[in-house]
Tab-separated table of C-alpha atoms and ligand atoms in Angstrom:
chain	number	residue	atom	x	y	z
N	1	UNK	CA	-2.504	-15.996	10.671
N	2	UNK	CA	-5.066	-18.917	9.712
N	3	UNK	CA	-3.462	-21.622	6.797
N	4	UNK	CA	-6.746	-20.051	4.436
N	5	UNK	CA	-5.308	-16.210	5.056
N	6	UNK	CA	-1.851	-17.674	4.043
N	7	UNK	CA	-2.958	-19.130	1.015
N	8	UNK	CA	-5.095	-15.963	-0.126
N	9	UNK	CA	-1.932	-13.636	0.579
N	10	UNK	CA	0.494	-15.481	-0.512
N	11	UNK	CA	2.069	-15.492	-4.242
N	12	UNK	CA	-0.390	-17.991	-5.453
N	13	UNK	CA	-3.371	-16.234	-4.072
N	14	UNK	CA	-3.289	-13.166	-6.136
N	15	UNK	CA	-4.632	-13.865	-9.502
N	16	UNK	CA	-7.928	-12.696	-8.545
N	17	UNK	CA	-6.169	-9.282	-7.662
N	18	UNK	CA	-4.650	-8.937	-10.811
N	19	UNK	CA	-7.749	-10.160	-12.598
N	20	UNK	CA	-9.810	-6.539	-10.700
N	21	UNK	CA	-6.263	-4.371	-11.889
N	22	UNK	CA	-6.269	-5.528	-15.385
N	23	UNK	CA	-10.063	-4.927	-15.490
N	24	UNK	CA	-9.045	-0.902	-13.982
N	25	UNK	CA	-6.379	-0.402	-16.723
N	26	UNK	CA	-8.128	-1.398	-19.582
N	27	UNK	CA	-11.414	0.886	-19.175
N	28	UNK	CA	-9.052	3.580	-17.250
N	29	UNK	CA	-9.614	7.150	-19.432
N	30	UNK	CA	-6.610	8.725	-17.730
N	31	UNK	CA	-3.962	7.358	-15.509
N	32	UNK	CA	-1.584	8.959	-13.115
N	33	UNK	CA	1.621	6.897	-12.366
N	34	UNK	CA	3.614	7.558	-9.036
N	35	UNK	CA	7.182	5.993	-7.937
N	36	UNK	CA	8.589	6.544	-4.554
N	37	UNK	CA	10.815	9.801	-3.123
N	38	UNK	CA	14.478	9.620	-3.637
N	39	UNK	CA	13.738	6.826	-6.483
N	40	UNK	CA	15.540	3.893	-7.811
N	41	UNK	CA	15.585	1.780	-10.720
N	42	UNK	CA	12.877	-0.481	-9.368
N	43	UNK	CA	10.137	2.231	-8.823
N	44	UNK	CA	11.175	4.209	-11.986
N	45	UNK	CA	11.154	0.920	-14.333
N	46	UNK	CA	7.951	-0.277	-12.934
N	47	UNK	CA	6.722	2.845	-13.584
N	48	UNK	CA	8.050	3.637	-16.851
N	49	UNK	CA	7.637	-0.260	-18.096
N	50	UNK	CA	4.159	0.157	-17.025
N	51	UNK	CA	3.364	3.456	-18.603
N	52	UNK	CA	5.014	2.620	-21.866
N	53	UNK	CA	2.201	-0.162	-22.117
N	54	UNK	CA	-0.330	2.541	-21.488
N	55	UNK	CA	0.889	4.746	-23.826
N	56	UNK	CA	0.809	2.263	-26.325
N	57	UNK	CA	-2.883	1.738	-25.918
N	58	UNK	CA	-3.965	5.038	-26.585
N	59	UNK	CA	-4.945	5.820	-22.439
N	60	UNK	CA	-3.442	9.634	-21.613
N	61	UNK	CA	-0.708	8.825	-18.455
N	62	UNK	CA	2.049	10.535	-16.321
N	63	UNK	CA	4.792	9.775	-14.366
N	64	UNK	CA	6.403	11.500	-11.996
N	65	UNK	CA	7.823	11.294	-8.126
N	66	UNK	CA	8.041	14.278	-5.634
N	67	UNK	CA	11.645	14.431	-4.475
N	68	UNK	CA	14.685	15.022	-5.625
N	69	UNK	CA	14.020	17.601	-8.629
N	70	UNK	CA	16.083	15.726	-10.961
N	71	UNK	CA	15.789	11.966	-12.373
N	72	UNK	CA	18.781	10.190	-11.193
N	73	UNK	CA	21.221	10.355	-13.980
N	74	UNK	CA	21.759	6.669	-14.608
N	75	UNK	CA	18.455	6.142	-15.372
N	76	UNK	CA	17.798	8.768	-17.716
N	77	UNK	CA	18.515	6.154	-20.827
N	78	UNK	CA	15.594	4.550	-19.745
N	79	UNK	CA	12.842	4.391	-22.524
N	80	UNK	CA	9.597	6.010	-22.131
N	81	UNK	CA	11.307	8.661	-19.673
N	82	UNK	CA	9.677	11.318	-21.089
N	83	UNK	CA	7.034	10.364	-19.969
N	84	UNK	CA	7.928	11.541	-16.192
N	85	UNK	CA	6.648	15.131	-15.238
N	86	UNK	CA	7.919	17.448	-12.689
N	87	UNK	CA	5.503	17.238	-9.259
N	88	UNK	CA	3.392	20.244	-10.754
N	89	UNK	CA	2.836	18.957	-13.586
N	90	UNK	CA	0.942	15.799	-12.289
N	91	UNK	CA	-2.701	16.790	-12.613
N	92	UNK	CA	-5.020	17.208	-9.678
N	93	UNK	CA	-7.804	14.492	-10.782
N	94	UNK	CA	-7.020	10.954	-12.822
N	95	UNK	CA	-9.313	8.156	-13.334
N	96	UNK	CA	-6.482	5.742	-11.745
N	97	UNK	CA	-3.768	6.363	-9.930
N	98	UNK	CA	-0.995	3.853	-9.512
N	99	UNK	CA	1.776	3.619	-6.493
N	100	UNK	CA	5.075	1.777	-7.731
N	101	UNK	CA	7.768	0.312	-5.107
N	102	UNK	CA	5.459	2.319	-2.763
N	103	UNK	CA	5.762	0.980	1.019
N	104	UNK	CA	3.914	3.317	2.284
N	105	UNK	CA	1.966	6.788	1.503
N	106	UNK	CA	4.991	8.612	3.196
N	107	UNK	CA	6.858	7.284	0.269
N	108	UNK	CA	4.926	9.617	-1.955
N	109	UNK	CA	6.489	12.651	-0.534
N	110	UNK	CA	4.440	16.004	-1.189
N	111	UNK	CA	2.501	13.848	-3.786
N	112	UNK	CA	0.574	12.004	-1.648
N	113	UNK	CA	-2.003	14.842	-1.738
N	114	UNK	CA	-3.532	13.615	-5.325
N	115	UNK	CA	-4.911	10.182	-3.857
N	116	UNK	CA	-7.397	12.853	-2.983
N	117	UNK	CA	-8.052	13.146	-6.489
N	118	UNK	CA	-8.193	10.011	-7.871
N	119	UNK	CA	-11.289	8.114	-8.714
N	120	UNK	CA	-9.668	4.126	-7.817
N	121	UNK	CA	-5.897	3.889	-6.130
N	122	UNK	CA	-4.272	0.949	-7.004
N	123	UNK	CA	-0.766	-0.090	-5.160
N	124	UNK	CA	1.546	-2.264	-6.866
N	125	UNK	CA	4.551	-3.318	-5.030
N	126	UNK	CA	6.287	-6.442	-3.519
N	127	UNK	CA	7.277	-4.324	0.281
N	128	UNK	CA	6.237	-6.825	3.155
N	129	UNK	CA	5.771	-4.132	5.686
N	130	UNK	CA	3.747	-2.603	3.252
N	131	UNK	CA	0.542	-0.995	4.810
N	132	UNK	CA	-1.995	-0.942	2.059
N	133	UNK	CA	-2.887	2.337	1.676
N	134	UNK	CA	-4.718	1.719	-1.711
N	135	UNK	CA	-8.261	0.920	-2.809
N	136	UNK	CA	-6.878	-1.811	-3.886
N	137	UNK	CA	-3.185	-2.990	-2.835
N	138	UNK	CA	-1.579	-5.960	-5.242
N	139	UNK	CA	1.181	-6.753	-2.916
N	140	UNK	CA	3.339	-9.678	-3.649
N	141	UNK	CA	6.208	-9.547	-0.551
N	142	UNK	CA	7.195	-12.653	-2.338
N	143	UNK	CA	8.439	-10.816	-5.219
N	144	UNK	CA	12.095	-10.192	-5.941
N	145	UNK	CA	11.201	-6.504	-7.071
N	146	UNK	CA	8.225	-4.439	-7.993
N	147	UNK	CA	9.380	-4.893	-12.124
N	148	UNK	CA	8.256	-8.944	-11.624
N	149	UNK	CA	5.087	-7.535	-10.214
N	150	UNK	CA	4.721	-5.560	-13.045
N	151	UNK	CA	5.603	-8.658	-15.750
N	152	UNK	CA	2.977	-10.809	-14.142
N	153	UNK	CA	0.343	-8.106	-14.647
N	154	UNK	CA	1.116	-7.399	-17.823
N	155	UNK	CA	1.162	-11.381	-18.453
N	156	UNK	CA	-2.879	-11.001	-17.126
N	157	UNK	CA	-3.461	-8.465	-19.300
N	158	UNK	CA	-2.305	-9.965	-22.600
N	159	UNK	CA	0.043	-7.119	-23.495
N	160	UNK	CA	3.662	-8.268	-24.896
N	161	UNK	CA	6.305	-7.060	-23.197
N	162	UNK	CA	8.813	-5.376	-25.816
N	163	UNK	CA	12.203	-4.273	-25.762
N	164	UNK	CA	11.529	-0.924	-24.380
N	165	UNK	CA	9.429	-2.118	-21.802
N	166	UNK	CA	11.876	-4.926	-21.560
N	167	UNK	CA	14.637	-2.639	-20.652
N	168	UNK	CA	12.488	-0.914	-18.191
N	169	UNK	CA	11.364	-4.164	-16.191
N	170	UNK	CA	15.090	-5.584	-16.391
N	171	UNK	CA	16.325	-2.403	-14.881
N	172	UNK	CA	14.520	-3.209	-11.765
N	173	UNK	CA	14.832	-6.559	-11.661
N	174	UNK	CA	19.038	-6.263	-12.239
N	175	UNK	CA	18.908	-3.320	-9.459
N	176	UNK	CA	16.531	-4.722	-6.658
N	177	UNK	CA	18.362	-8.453	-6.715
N	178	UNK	CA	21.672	-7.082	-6.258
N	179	UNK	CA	22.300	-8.074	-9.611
N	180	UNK	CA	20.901	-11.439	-9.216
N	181	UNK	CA	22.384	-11.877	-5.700
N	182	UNK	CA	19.019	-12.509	-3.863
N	183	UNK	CA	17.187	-14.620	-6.268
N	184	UNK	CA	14.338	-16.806	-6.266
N	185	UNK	CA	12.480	-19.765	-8.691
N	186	UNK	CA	11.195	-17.455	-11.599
N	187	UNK	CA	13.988	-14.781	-11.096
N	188	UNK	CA	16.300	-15.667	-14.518
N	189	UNK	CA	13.307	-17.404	-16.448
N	190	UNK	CA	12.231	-13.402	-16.027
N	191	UNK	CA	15.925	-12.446	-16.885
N	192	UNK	CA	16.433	-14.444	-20.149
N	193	UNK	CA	12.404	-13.454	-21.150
N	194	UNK	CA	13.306	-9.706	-20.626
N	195	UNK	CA	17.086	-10.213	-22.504
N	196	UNK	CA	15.271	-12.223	-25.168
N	197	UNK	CA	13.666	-8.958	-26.740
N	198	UNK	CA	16.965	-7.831	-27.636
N	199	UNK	CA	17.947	-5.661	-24.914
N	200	UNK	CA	21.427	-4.986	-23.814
N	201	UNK	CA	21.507	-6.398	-20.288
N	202	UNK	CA	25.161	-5.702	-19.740
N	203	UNK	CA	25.184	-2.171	-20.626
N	204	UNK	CA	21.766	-1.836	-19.014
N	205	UNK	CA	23.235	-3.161	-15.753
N	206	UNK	CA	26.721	-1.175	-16.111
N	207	UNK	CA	24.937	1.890	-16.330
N	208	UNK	CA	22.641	1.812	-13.204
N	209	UNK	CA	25.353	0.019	-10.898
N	210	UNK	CA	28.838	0.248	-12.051
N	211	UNK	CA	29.201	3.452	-13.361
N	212	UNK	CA	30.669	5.967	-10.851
N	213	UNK	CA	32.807	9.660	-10.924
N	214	UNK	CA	36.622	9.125	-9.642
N	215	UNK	CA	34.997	11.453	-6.559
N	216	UNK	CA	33.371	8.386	-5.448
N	217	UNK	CA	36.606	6.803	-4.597
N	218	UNK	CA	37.802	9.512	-2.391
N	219	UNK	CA	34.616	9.367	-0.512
N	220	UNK	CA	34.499	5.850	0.251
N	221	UNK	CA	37.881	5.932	1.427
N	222	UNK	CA	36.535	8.700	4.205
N	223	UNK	CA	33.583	6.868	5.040
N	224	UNK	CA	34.331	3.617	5.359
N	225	UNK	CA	37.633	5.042	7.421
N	226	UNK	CA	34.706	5.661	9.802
N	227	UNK	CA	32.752	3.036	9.930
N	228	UNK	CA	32.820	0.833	13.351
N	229	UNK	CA	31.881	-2.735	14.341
N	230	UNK	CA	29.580	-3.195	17.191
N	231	UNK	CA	30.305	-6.991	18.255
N	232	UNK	CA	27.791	-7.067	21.188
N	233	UNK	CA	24.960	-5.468	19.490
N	234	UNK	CA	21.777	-7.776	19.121
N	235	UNK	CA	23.165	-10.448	21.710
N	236	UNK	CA	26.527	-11.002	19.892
N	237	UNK	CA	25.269	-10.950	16.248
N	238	UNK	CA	26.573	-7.600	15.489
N	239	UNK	CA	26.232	-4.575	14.130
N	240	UNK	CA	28.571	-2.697	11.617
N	241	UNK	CA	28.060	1.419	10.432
N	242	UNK	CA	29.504	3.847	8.291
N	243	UNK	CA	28.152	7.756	8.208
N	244	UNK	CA	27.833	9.631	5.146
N	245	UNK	CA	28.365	13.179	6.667
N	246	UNK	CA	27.041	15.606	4.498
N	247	UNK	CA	30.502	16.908	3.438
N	248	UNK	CA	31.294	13.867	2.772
N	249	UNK	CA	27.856	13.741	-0.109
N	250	UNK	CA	29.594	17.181	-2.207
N	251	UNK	CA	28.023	17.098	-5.841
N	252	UNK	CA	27.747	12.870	-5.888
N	253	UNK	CA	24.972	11.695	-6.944
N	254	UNK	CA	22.517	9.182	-5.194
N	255	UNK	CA	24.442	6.591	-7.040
N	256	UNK	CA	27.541	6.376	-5.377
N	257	UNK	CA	25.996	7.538	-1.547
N	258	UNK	CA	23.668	4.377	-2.093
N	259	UNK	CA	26.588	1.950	-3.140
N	260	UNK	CA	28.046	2.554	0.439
N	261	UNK	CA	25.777	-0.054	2.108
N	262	UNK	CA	26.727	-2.887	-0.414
N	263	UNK	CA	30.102	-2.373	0.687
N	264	UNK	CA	29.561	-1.840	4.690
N	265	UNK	CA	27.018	-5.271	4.882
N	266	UNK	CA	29.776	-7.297	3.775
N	267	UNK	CA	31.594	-7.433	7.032
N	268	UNK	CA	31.354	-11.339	8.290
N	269	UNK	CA	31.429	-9.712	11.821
N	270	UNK	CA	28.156	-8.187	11.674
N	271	UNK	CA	24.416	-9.384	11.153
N	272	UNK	CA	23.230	-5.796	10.426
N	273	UNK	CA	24.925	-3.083	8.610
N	274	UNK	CA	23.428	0.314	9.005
N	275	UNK	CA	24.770	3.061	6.831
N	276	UNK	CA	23.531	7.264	7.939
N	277	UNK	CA	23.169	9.342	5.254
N	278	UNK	CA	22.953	13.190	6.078
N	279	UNK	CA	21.586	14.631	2.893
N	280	UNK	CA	20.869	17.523	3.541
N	281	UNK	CA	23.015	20.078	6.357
N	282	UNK	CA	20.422	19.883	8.988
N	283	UNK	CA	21.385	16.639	10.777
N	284	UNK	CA	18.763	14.643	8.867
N	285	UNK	CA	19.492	11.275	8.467
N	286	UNK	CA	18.147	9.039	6.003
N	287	UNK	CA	19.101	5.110	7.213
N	288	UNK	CA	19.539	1.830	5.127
N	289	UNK	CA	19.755	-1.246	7.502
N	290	UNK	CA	21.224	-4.726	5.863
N	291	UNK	CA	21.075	-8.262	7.332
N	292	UNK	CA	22.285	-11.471	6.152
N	293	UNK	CA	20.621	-14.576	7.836
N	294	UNK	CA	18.605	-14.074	11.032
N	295	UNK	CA	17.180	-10.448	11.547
N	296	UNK	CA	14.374	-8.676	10.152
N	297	UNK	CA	15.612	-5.484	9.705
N	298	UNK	CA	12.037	-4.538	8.140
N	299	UNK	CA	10.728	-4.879	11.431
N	300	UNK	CA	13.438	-2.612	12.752
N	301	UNK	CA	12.569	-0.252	10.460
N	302	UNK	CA	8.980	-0.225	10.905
N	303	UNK	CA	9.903	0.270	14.683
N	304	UNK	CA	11.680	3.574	13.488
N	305	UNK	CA	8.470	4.823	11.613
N	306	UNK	CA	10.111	2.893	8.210
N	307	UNK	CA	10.259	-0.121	6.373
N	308	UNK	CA	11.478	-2.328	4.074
N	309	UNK	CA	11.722	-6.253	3.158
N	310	UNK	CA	12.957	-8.893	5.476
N	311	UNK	CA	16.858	-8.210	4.746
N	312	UNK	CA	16.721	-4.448	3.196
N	313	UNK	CA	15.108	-2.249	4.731
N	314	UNK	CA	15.587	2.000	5.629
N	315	UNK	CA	13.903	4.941	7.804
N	316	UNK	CA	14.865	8.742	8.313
N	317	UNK	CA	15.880	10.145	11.747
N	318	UNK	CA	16.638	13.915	12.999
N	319	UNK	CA	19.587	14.407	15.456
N	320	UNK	CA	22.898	14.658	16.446
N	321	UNK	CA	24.611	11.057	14.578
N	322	UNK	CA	25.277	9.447	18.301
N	323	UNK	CA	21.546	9.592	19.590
N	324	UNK	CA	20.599	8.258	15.891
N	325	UNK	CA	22.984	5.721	16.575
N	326	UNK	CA	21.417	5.246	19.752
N	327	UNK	CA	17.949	4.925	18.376
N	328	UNK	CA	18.724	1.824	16.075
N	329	UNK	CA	21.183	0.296	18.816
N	330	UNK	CA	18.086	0.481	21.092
N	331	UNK	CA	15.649	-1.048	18.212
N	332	UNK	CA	17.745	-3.855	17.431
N	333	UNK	CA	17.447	-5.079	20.695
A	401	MN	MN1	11.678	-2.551	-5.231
């Protein structure tokens, strides 16, 4: 990549791209809003942070994602989430159709079909490995979630950002940094801008990351019984893995199978944590791969028809748990 193709897709270099979206949204008659398959609190605030703004101005929108049925529970205090539509309810034709969080169209699930029907695409997320599958694609990779993408456009388009939206936008931000873990220049003047409005940022953040049923505990205990340490794996950096067997998911909720991972990538003794989730009883495996310092586990997961950012990053295999094993062994080199 040329210094001149660095600058233009690089953090800086996107103003013009926001400049074409903001032009999109504000002549936009109807708008269609889609977040990503199995969502979290980044797609789903973007989304709803973003459509709140819409539905302020008057412009008809939607919101919606294509799998599971249900809105995960600990973000169903989020304002504006009436807004979000079951799958057949998202109409076949909009003027403008945005992608939140979305890596890639397979991240649409069953709704990818209505690209067909929109008149411009526009993708907004911050995914490096993301492949552009919009009309127009505002990607910053530099962002620490798709919410800060969302802030900056809404920044360009001179609409405040108020406490409902403020809630929304902080609910990504608080999820998608680990609670301010993996932060960057920008991420807590965002923080105290969003908190400024009024919102409650410690209930906001209890809710969507440290609320759990006592069933959780129980479960942990059996997976992380499970999990095993790979010290040879990528030439001595290590790997560590826990397996969510699907009698081990009952009636928890997305919630507590997706906390496993922040446990598992702890382990000093590893560079990558992997944790398999069977979901469903067939033996299908949905993956989220950690790192700390030195591997791209987006690259990993692109490898595995995924992907991801530089040190989070996830795919979906089929197969007995050993050859899926064996798959990501074999990726990692
Ligand atoms: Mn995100």
């Amino acid at each position: 990549m040329t210094a001149l193709s660095e600058q233009v897709e690089g953090h800086d270099g996107l103003a013009p791209l926001f400049d074409r979206v903001v032009a999109l949204l504000g002549t936009a008659a109807s708008v269609t809003v889609l977040c990503h398959v199995q969502p979290d609190a980044d797609t789903i605030g973007s989304g709803l942070g973003l459509a709140l703004v819409l539905r302020r101005r008057g412009i008809p929108v939607v919101v919606s994602f294509a799998e599971p049925a249900e809105i995960p529970a600990s973000m169903r205090s989020l304002p504006g989430i009436e807004l979000v539509v079951p799958p057949a309810q998202v109409p076949e034709r909009t003027d403008l159709l945005l992608t939140v969080d979305c890596g890639s169209v397979g991240r649409l699930g069953a709704l990818r079909d209505r690209l067909a029907g929109a008149g411009t695409t526009v993708v907004l997320d911050h995914h490096r490995s993301n492949t552009r599958f919009g009309d127009i694609n505002l990607v910053d990779a530099d962002a620490e979630a798709t919410a800060s993408v969302i802030a900056r456009l809404l920044d360009a388009w001179g609409e405040p950002i108020d406490r409902a939206v403020a809630h929304c936008l902080f609910a990504g931000l608080v999820t998608d940094t680990g609670s301010f873990r993996w932060v960057r220049p920008g991420t807590h003047s965002l923080a105290e801008r969003l908190l400024d409005t009024g919102i409650d940022g410690a209930l906001i953040t209890r809710t969507l990351m440290d609320s759990h049923p006592f069933a959780w505990l129980p479960m942990l205990s059996r997976v992380l019984g499970s999990a095993q340490l790979v010290p040879e794996a990528r030439d001595g950096a290590g790997l560590v893995y826990a397996a969510v067997r699907y009698a081990d998911v009952g009636a928890l909720r997305s919630e507590e199978i997706e906390s496993v991972v922040d446990i598992v990538r702890t382990t000093t003794e590893a560079e990558v944590a992997a944790v398999f989730k069977e979901l469903t009883a067939d033996g299908h495996w949905t993956v989220s791969l950690r790192s700390r310092e030195t591997v791209d586990v987006a690259e990993v997961a692109t490898a595995l028809g995924g992907g991801g950012h530089r040190f989070s990053a996830g795919y979906t295999a089929d197969g007995p748990l050993p050859d899926v094993v064996a798959a990501l062994r074999s990726a990692l080199g």
